[in-house]
Each structure stands twice: as structure tokens, then as C-alpha cells.
XYZ file of C-alpha atoms in Angstrom:
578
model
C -15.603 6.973 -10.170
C -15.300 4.531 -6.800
C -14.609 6.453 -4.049
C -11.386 5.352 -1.873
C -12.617 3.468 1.085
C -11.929 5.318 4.443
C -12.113 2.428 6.658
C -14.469 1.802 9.784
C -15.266 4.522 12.203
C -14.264 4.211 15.695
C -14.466 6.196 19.007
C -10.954 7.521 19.541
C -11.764 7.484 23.598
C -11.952 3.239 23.093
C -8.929 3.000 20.231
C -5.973 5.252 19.816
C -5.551 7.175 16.707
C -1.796 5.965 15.409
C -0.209 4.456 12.172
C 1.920 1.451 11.623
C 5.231 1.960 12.952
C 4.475 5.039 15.292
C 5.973 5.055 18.939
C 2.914 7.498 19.488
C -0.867 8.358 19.234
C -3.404 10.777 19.059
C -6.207 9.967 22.181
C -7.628 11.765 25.194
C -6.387 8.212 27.414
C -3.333 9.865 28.745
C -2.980 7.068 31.947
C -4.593 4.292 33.034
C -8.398 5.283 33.950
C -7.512 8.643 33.005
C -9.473 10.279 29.959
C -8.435 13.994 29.414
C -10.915 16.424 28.120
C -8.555 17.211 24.781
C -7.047 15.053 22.898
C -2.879 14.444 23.528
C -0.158 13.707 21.505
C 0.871 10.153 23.805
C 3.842 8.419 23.096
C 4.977 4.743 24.358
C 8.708 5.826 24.812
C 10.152 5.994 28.363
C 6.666 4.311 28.878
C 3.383 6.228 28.429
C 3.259 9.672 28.493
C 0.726 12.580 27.654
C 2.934 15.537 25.880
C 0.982 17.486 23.950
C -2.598 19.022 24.033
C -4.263 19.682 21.315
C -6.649 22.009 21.880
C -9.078 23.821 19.005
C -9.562 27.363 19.325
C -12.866 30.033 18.468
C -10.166 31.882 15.888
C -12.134 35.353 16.748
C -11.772 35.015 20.829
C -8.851 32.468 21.190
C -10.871 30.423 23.724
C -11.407 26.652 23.687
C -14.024 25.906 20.885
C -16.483 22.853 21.408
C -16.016 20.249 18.851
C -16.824 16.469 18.161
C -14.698 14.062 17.482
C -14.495 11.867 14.007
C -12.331 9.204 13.433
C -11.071 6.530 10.724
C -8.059 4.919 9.774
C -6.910 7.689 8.291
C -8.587 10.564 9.297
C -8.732 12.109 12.405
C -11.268 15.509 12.633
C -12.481 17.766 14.940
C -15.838 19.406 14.235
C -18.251 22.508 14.914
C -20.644 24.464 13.918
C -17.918 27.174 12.350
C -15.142 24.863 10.958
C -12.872 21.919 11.136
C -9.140 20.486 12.012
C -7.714 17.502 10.132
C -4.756 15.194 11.381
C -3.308 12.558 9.700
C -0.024 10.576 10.148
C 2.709 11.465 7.112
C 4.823 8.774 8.622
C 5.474 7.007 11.821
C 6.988 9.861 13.183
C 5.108 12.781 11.570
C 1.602 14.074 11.671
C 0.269 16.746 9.602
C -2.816 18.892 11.129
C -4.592 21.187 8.595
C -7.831 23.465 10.360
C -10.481 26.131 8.526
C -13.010 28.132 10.455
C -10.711 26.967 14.040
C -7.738 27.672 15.664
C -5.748 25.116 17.346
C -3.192 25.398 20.559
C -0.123 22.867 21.013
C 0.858 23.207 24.368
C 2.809 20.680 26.563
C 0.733 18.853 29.067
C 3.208 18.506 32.038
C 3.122 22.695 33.517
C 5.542 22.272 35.640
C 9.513 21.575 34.437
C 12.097 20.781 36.849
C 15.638 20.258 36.100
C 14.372 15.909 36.266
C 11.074 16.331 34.553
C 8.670 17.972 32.586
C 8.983 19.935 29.216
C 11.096 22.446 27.716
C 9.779 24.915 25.006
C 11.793 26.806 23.155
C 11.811 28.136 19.809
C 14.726 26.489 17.141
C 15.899 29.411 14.561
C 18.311 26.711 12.593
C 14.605 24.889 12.037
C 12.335 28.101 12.013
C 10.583 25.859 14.409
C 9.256 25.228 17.924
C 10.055 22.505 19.512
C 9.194 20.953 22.833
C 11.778 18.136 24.891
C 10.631 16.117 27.387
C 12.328 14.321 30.382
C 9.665 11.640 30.336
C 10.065 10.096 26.940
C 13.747 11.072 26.408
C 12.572 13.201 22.654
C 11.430 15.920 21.352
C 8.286 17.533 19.279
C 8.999 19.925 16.617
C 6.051 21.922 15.552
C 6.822 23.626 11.929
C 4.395 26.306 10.766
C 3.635 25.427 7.529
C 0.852 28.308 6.615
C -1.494 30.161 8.270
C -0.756 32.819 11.388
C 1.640 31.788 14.952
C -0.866 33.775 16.883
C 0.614 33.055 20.471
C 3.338 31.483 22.197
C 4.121 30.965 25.777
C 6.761 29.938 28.064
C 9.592 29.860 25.275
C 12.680 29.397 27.346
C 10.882 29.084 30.891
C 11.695 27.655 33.709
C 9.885 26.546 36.630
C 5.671 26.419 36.138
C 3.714 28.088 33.689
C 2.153 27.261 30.455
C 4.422 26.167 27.385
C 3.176 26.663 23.647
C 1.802 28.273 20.381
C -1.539 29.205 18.970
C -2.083 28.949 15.152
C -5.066 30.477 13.167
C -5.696 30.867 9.156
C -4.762 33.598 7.324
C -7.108 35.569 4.817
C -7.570 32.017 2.565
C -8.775 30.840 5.071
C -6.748 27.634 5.983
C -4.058 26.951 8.050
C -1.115 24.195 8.641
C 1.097 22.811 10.519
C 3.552 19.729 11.158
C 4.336 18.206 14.178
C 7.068 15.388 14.584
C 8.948 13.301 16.829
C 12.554 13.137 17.014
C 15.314 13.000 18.878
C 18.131 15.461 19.069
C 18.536 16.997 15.338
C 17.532 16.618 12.032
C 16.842 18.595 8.746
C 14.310 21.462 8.829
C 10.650 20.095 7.732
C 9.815 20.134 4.266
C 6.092 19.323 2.819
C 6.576 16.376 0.881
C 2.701 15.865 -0.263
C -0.467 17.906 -0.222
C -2.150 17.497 2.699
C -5.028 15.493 0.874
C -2.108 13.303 -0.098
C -1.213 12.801 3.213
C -4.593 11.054 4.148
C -4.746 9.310 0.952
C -1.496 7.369 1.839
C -2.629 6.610 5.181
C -5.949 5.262 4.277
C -4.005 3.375 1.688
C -2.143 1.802 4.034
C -4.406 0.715 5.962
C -6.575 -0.819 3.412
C -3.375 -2.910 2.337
C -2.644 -4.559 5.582
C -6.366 -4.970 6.049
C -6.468 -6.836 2.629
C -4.137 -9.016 3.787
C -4.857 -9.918 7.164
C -8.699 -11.021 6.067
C -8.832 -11.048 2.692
C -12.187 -13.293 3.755
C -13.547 -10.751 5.350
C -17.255 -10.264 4.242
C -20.736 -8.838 6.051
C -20.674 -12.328 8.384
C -17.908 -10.703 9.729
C -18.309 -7.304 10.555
C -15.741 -6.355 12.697
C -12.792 -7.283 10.953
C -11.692 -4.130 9.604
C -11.590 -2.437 13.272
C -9.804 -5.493 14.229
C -7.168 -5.515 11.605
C -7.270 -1.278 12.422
C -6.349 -2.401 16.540
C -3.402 -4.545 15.327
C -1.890 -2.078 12.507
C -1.740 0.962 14.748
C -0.431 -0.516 17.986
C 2.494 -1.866 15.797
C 5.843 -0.179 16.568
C 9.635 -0.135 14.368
C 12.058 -1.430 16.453
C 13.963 1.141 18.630
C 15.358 0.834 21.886
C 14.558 -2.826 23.813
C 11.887 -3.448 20.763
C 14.293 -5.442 18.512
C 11.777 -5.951 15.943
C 8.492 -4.555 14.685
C 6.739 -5.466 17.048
C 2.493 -5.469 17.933
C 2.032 -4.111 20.991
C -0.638 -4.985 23.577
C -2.092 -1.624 23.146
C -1.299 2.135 22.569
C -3.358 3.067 25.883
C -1.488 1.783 29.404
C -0.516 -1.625 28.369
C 1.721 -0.705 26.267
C 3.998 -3.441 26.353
C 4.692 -7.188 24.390
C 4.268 -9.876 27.482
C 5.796 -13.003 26.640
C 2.595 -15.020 25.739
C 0.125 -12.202 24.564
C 2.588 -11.798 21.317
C 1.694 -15.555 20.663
C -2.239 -14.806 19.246
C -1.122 -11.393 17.537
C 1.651 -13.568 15.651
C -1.021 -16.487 14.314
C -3.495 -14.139 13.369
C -0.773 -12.340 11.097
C 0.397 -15.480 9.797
C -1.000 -16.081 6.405
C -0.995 -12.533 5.404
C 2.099 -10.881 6.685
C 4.196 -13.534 7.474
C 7.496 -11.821 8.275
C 5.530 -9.718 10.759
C 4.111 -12.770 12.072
C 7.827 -14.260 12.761
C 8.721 -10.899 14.007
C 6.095 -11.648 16.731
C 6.507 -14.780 17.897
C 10.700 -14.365 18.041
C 10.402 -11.211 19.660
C 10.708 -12.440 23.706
C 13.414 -15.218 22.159
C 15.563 -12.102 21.489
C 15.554 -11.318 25.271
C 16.074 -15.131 26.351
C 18.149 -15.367 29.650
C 20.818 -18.046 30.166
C 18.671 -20.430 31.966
C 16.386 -20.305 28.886
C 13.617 -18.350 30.272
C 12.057 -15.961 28.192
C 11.082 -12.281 30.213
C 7.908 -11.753 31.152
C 7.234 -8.462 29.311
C 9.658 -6.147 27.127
C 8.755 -2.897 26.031
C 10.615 0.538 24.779
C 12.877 1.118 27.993
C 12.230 -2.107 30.346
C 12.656 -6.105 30.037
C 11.095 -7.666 33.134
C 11.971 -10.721 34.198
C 10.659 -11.226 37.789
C 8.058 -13.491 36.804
C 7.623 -15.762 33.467
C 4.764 -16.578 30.948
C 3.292 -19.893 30.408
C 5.093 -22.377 27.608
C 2.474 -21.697 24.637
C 4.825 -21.593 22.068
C 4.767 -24.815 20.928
C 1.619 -25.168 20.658
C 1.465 -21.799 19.057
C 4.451 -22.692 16.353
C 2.770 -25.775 15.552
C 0.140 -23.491 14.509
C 2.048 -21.080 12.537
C 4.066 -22.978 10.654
C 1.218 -24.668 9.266
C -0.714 -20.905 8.430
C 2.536 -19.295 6.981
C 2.379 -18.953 3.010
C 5.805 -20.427 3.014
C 6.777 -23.158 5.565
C 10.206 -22.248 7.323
C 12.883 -23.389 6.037
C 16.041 -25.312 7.874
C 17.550 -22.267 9.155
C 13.959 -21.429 10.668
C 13.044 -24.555 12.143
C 16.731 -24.760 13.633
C 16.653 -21.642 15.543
C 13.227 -22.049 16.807
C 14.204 -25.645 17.856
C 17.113 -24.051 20.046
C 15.177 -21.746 21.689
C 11.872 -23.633 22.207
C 14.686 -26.726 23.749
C 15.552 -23.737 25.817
C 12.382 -22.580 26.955
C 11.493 -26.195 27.885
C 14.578 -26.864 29.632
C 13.981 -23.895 31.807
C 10.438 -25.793 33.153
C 12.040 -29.202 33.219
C 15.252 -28.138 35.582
C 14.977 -24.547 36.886
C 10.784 -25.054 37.654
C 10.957 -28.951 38.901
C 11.759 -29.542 42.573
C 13.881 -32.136 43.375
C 12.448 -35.737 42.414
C 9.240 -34.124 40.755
C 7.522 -35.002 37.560
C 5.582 -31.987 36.645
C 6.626 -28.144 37.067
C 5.594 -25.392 39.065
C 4.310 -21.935 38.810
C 5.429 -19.812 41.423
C 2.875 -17.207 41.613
C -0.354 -16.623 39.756
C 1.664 -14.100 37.319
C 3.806 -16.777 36.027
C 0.253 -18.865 34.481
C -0.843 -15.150 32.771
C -4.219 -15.922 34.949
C -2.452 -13.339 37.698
C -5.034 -13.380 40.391
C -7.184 -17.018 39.405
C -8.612 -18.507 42.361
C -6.473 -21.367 41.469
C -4.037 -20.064 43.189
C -5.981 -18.789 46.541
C -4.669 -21.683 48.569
C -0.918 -21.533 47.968
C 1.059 -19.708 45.069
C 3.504 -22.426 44.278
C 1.673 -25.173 43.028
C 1.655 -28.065 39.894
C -0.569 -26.826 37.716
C -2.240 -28.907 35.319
C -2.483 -26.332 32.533
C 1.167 -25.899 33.010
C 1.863 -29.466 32.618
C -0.733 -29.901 29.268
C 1.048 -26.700 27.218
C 4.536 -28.342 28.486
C 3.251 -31.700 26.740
C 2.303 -29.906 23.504
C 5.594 -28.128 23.291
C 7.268 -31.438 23.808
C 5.171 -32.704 20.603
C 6.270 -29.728 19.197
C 9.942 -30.538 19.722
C 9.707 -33.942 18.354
C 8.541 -32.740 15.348
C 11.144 -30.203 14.723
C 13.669 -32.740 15.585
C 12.255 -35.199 13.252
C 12.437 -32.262 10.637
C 15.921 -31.437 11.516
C 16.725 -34.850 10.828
C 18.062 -35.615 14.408
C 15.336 -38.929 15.037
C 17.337 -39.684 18.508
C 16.404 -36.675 19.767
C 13.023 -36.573 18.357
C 12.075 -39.632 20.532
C 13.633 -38.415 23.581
C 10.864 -35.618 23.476
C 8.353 -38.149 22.432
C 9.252 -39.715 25.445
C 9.452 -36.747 27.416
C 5.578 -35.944 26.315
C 4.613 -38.943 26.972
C 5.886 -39.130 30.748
C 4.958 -35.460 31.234
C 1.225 -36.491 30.645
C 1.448 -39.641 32.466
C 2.261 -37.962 35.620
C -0.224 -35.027 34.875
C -3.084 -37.382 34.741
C -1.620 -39.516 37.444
C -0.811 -36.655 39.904
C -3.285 -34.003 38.840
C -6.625 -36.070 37.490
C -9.116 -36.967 40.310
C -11.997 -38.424 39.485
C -14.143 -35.513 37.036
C -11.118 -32.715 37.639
C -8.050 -31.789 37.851
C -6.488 -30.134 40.622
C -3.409 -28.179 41.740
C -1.201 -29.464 43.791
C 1.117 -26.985 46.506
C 4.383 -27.840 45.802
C 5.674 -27.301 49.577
C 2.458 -28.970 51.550
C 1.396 -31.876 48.852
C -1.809 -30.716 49.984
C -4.443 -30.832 46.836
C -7.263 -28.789 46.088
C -9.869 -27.491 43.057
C -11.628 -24.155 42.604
C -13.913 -22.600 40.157
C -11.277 -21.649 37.955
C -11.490 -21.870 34.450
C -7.783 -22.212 34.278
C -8.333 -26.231 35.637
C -10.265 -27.079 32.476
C -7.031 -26.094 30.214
C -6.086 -29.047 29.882
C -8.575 -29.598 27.101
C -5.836 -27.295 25.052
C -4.342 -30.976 24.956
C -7.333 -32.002 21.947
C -6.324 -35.511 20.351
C -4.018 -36.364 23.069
C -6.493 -36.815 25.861
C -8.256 -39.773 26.810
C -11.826 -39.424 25.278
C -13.109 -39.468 28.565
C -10.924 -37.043 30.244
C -11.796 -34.502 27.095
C -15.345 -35.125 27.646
C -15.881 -34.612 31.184
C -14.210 -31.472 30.599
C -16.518 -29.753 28.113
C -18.671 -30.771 30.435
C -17.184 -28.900 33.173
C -16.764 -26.024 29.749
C -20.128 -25.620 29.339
C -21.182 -24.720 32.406
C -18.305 -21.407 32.445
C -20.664 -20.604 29.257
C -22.457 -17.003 29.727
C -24.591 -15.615 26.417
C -21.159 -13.627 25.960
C -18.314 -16.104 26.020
C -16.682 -18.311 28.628
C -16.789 -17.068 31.953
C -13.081 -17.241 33.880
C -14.598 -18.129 37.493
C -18.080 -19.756 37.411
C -20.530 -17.181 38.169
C -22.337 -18.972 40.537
C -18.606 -18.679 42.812
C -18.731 -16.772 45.955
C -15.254 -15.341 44.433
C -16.767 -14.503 41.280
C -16.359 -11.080 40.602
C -17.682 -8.924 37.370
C -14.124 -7.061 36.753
C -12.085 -9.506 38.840
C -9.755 -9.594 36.028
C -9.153 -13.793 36.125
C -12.065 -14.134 38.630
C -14.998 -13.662 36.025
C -14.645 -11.910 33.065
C -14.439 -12.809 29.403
C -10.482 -13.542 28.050
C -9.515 -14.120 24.410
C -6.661 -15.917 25.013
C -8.683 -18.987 27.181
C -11.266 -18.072 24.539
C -8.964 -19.227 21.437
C -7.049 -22.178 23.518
C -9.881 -23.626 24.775
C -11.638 -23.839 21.419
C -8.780 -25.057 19.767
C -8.453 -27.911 21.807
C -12.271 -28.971 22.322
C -11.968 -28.633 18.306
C -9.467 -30.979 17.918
C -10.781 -33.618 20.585
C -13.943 -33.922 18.075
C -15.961 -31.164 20.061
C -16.860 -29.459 17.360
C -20.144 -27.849 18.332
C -19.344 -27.193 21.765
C -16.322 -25.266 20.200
C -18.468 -23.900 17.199
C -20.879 -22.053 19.777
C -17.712 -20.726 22.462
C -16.355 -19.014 18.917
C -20.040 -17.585 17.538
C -20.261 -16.147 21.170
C -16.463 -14.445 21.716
C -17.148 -13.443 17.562
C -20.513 -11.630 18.767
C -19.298 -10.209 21.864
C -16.418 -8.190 19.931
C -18.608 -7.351 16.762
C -21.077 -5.556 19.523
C -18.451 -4.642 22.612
C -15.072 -3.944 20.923
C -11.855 -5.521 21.836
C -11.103 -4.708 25.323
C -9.105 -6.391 27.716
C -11.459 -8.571 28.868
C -15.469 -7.827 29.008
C -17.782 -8.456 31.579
C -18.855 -12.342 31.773
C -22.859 -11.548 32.219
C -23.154 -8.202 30.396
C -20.649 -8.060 27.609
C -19.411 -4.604 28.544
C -15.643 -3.985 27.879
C -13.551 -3.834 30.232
C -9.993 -2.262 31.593
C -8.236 -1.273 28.333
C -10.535 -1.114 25.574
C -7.970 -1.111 22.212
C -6.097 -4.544 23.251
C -4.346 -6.127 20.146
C -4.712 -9.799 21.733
C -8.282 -9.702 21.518
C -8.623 -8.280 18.085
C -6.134 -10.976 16.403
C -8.279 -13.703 18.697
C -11.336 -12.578 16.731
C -9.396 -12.286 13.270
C -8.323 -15.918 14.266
C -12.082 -17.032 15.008
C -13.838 -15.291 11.995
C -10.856 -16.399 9.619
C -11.854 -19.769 10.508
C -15.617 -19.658 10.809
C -15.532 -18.308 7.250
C -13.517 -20.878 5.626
C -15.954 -23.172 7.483
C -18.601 -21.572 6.200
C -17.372 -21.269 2.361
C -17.177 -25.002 2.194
């Protein structure tokens, strides 16, 4: 008899524990560079919040017991010396806990509850349950008793500070249980549905299918693949509130939110093996388009920002994923996208073009997702050549679609429009061996260390061979043993966790490739994807990672960087199988 696979292990302080379609995890990360000592129910609505502890308890004394901490897919343990505590996830909203030889406490993080914040406790006799509602994420936590001993509770009904919760222990079997769920105002008492061994079976079953489809080509050459798939299949949320759509969010720590260019790499790597979640990712910002065709910069549960934009990726990104889908789109597909990708461009090409100009502008660092780039040290509002290069691919992109769509007028005007758009990109921006940015209030022109003025190379086949190879020239030397450093490292303003001023990004990572691979740089593009591919099989999928030491840094579950590596190793397979 095969035993059912569990999945890989992970370290619940780097990833979250969660399940497809949960607003909420299990983790001791309760804020940004804030790791608890116990492990919190956190959920992502209202924004991030720590509501429960979960604390085990010595059953005997009641006091806090020492445990480790085991986790898979679908499995989440605490261990001692004198027992154990299970939790799994039921279903996006439900976890199940089960515990032998310990105790455990639930008790509501926030102590103090003012008539604006905090958490009530109270205990619900229609549900013969207790249930805690919080200010912060708008919902409430029903804990159901399902067997075993309520040893304790505290603060039922209270007001003002104080602690707020229930103890559970076993009873003479020896086992006890318990449910805990999310909801929001009322719903039917809890009833078990499965065994709790059932429960975890169906989790890890789930798991294993999405994993089989994401990289069915997954093998020992690429060993981090499962975790990877794990990252992107429990930072997925069902749509509810802002969320229109199932969406993959950056991460179930503190950036827990779908930025308008991140959603772009989580949507190719699903592609070929959940397509209509793929589609769900890349229309997601479209949803939120504003009249002057912009898309927001980031939408999550509660909150659609639009203060500052995201670069135009998105054709070059649906250029890619119609071609990975299963199924091409269809006409009704391809015409939507059209419309919104015309309106996306006509956004740059009116509302971000001064008077008279060729090119557009950013008009802060934010707008380029390389927020604090030395790029943009000099001035803020500038022509930015990588700007201009994803404009010219999404004009490409256009064409085609209007070529598909059977509209050929139109699908020369973009032609056109591409064309022009890299004429004056290489005309204004291309100076000798570089490009450079250009302040769109002083004219005045200037280069840095940036990696963000090598982008252009995402342009591939379209370049001038030249142009293309004096900048993986200028690649190379961003090249640490780890990946491709964001500012040089020999730059005065190079800083290890400078965010854009050092450290190792997927998202440069994958574009950059992409295009050196398609200007006929294939080794030079072979060796930037066996370095990002080694850096996350041995450092995880953080943020970003440090350019000269690999170490992970900022948020260390980040779904952008997992799909970037399911994206490399996908394709370094099938280049290997040949």
C-alpha cells in the first residue's frame, strides 16, 4: 500500500499555513517584522490582522507547554515530549484542531476592546458556541466544542481590557476537538462533516491536485517546485469584497495585496495548468480600470489604490499567455482584452505624454514598480526607457489582436504606433553604450547604476543586434553567484536590503531573461535562470534576497517569486527533455 504523499515541509515562520480560497492563515507573522511567540489565527480582511492565539497548554497545570512546530500542506502540528495538536483546514473558512497529551487556549490577541476596536467574546447559546467579533476585520470566529472538556473561559461579555477566551483539554479517551470558523454575522450551528483524519486527507489531496497541474514536469532537477506551487495555492483567495475574482495574492504575511503588475508572473505561471485561474489573474486589475484607462495600482479585500500606476507589462505578458493556455481564447476573449489593453495604452499615450512628446513619463519611482531605483535620484518625472520598450511590446501586442479581430486598419495603426514609439526611444533615450532617463521638466539627461536602464533588452527580436548586445554586456556585469543584482554592487548607492538599490527581484529576473532569450542570448539567459532557480531551491521565495549572500529578504512567502521560479524550471525542463 503507497502511502498518500504529504507534500514538502516548510517553516511556518517563512510561509503561512492556509488553503486555497481562505481569507486567513495559521502563522506567528502577525505584522510586518513582527513574529509572535504563538502561532495566530491572521486574516487578510479589513487588511492584516492577528485575532486569535493559539496557545498549547501542560493539560495537568494549564500553563503554556513548549512545543515545536511541524508543517506540510496539509498538516499543521504542534509537538512535545507529552503529546500533540493537529490543525487542518476543512474548507476555506473552517479549520479543525484535534490535540492528545495537550491542552490548547483560543484567546483573542487584541486585550483591549473599545467601542471602535478590538474583540468581543461572548458565548452564542442558539450555536452552543463561542464566538469572538472583531472591529478590525469586520467578522467573526466561532469556536464549537466538538469533544473533549471547555476547561476555562474568560472575559465572556467584557468590556474594557482583560483577557478574552476558552481553554480545552481531553476527556478520559484521551483526545479532544474543536472547530473554529470564520463568518460573518449568522449561520447554522457546526456540524462534523468528516473524521478528522478525513479532514487532512482532503487537504493534502488538494494540494497534490493543483501541484499536479501547475508542474506536472516537476522532477529531482527541480526541487523546489512543490513549495512553490504550495506559496501560490495558499495565498489564493475567493472573491469577496474588492477581490472580484479568485485571486493570488502577493502573500498571506503583510503584502497582502494584488498590485497591478505582480499578478502578471502569478497568471503565466498558472497558465497551462489552471487556465481559468490564470485569466482570473491577469483580468483582475482590468475589473478596477478607471475612465482614463488606467488600471489601480494595488486592490485588495477593503482598498483599491490608485495614487500611483504599474508599468504596461501586459502585453507583453498576454502575448505570453495566450500562447501557454491549453485552449487559445476565443473571439469574445481576445475582444475584451483588446479593449482594455487599447485602454491601458491610451492612458500612457495621452494622460502620461506632455505636450509635443514622443515617449511617456513615470511620475515617481512607484509608478516603474522599481519604487526607490536610483534611476530616479535625479528627478522623479522622467522618460524612461523601460517604460517606452514594454509600451512598444504592448503595441505589438495590439496589432496582433487587431489582426485577430479582423480589424487590419487598426492593426497597422499600432504597428505604426510601435514602430514610432521605438524610434524615438532609441533616438531620445540611446547614447552611445546606454540608455538614459530623461527629466521631463529640465530635458536634462542622466544614467545610473540601475538595473532598470538595461530593460530594454525585454524588447528581444526587436532591437538592433547591437543595441541587444551591448546590453548583456552591461547584464553581465549586475551578475552576483545568486542572480542579477538591481544596483551594481560596486555603486556607492548600492545597498544589501535597499529594496531596488541591490537586491535580487524575480520579476527583472524573468523579463530580463525573456528578452536576452529571444535576442539569441541564449547562454547569457541560460546562466541568469540556473542562478535565480538555485537561489530559491536553497533561500525560499522571499521578496527579494540579498544580491551577494542569497539570504531572503523582507517578506519571505511572496507568490511572485514562486510562480517566477515555476516559470524558469517549467522551461529549463522542457529544455532539458529535448
Amino acid at each position: 500500500m503507497t502511502a498518500p504523499r504529504s507534500g514538502p515541509a516548510f517553516s511556518v515562520h517563512d510561509i503561512p499555513f492556509s488553503t486555497h480560497g481562505s481569507w486567513f492563515d495559521i502563522s506567528p507573522v502577525v505584522a510586518e517584522k513582527t513574529c509572535a511567540e504563538d502561532l495566530h489565527l491572521v486574516s487578510h480582511q479589513n487588511g492584516m490582522h492577528a485575532v486569535l492565539r493559539l496557545v498549547p497548554r501542560d493539560p495537568a497545570t494549564g500553563d503554556r507547554s513548549e512545543t515545536h512546530v511541524e508543517t506540510t500542506p496539509g498538516l499543521l502540528s504542534w509537538i512535545s515530549t507529552s503529546g500533540r495538536i493537529d490543525l487542518s483546514y476543512e474548507s476555506p473558512d473552517t479549520v479543525r484542531l484535534r490535540g492528545s497529551g495537550l491542552g490548547i487556549s483560543v484567546d483573542a490577541a487584541a486585550r483591549t476592546l473599545t467601542p471602535f476596536s478590538g474583540t468581543y467574546f461572548f458565548r452564542d447559546p442558539a450555536a452552543d458556541a463561542h464566538v469572538f467579533t472583531s472591529y478590525e476585520t469586520g467578522r467573526r470566529y466561532r469556536v464549537t466544542v466538538l469533544s473533549g472538556t471547555l476547561t476555562e473561559t474568560s472575559g465572556t461579555q467584557a468590556l474594557g481590557s482583560g483577557l478574552r477566551g476558552l481553554a480545552v483539554t481531553a476527556e478520559a479517551d484521551g483526545h479532544w476537538e474543536i472547530a473554529i470558523e470564520e463568518l460573518d454575522t449568522a449561520r447554522p450551528p457546526y456540524a462534523s462533516t468528516a473524521p478528522f483524519d478525513a479532514v487532512t486527507e482532503a487537504a493534502r489531496a488538494r494540494f497534490a491536485d493543483f501541484v499536479d497541474k501547475v508542474a506536472p514536469w516537476r522532477s529531482s532537477a527541480t526541487p523546489a517546485a512543490e513549495l512553490a506551487a504550495y506559496v501560490v495555492w495558499s495565498a489564493t483567495v475567493r472573491p469577496t469584497g474588492l477581490v472580484t475574482r479568485p485571486a493570488v495574492l502577493m502573500s498571506k504575511h503583510w503584502m497582502d495585496k494584488v498590485w497591478s503588475w505582480d499578478h502578471c508572473f502569478n497568471a503565466l505561471a498558472l497558465a497551462p495548468g489552471c487556465p481559468d485561474l490564470a485569466l482570473d489573474q491577469f483580468a483582475l486589475p482590468f475589473d478596477h480600470q478607471d475612465d482614463s484607462g488606467a488600471l489601480p495600482d494595488s486592490i485588495t479585500h477593503s482598498e483599491v489604490l490608485y495614487n500611483f500606476v504599474k508599468p504596461p507589462i501586459h502585453g507583453w505578458t498576454f502575448g505570453h499567455l495566450r500562447r501557454r493556455l491549453p485552449t487559445p481564447p476565443g473571439p469574445a476573449e481576445l475582444a475584451q482584452t483588446y479593449d482594455r489593453l487599447e485602454r491601458w495604452t491610451g492612458f500612457w499615450l495621452t494622460a502620461r505624454r506632455a505636450p509635443g512628446a514622443a515617449l511617456p513619463h513615470y511620475q515617481h519611482g512607484n509608478d516603474s514598480g522599481w519604487d526607490n531605483a536610483t534611476t530616479f535620484d535625479p528627478e522623479r518625472v522622467i522618460e524612461s526607457a523601460d517604460l517606452a520598450a514594454f509600451l512598444v511590446l504592448q503595441l505589438h501586442e495590439l496589432a496582433y489582436l487587431a489582426a485577430a479581430l479582423d480589424k487590419p486598419d487598426e492593426a497597422s495603426r499600432w504597428t505604426q504606433a510601435a514602430e514610432d514609439t521605438q524610434t524615438a526611444l532609441l533616438g531620445r533615450l540611446w547614447a552611445t553604450d546606454r540608455f538614459v532617463a530623461r527629466g521631463v521638466g529640465t530635458g536634462d539627461t542622466w544614467s545610473s547604476s540601475s538595473l532598470l536602464e538595461l530593460m530594454p533588452v525585454v524588447l528581444g527580436e526587436h532591437l538592433p543586434a547591437d543595441v541587444s548586445s551591448t546590453l548583456a554586456d552591461h547584464i553581465k556585469a549586475h551578475l552576483t553567484p545568486y542572480g542579477l543584482a538591481t544596483e551594481l554592487p560596486t555603486s556607492p548607492h548600492y545597498l544589501a536590503d535597499g529594496y531596488w538599490r541591490g537586491p535580487i527581484w524575480a520579476p527583472a529576473t524573468v523579463l530580463i531573461e525573456d528578452g536576452l532569450r529571444r535576442a539569441g542570448h541564449e547562454r547569457l539567459a541560460d546562466d541568469i535562470s540556473a542562478r535565480f532557480r538555485a537561489l530559491c531551491e536553497t533561500h525560499g521565495f522571499a521578496e527579494n534576497f540579498d544580491a551577494l549572500t542569497g539570504k531572503g529578504l523582507r517578506d519571505r512567502a511572496y507568490t511572485w517569486t514562486a510562480s517566477s521560479y515555476l516559470l524558469l524550471a517549467e522551461a529549463h525542463a522542457h529544455r532539458d527533455g529535448r
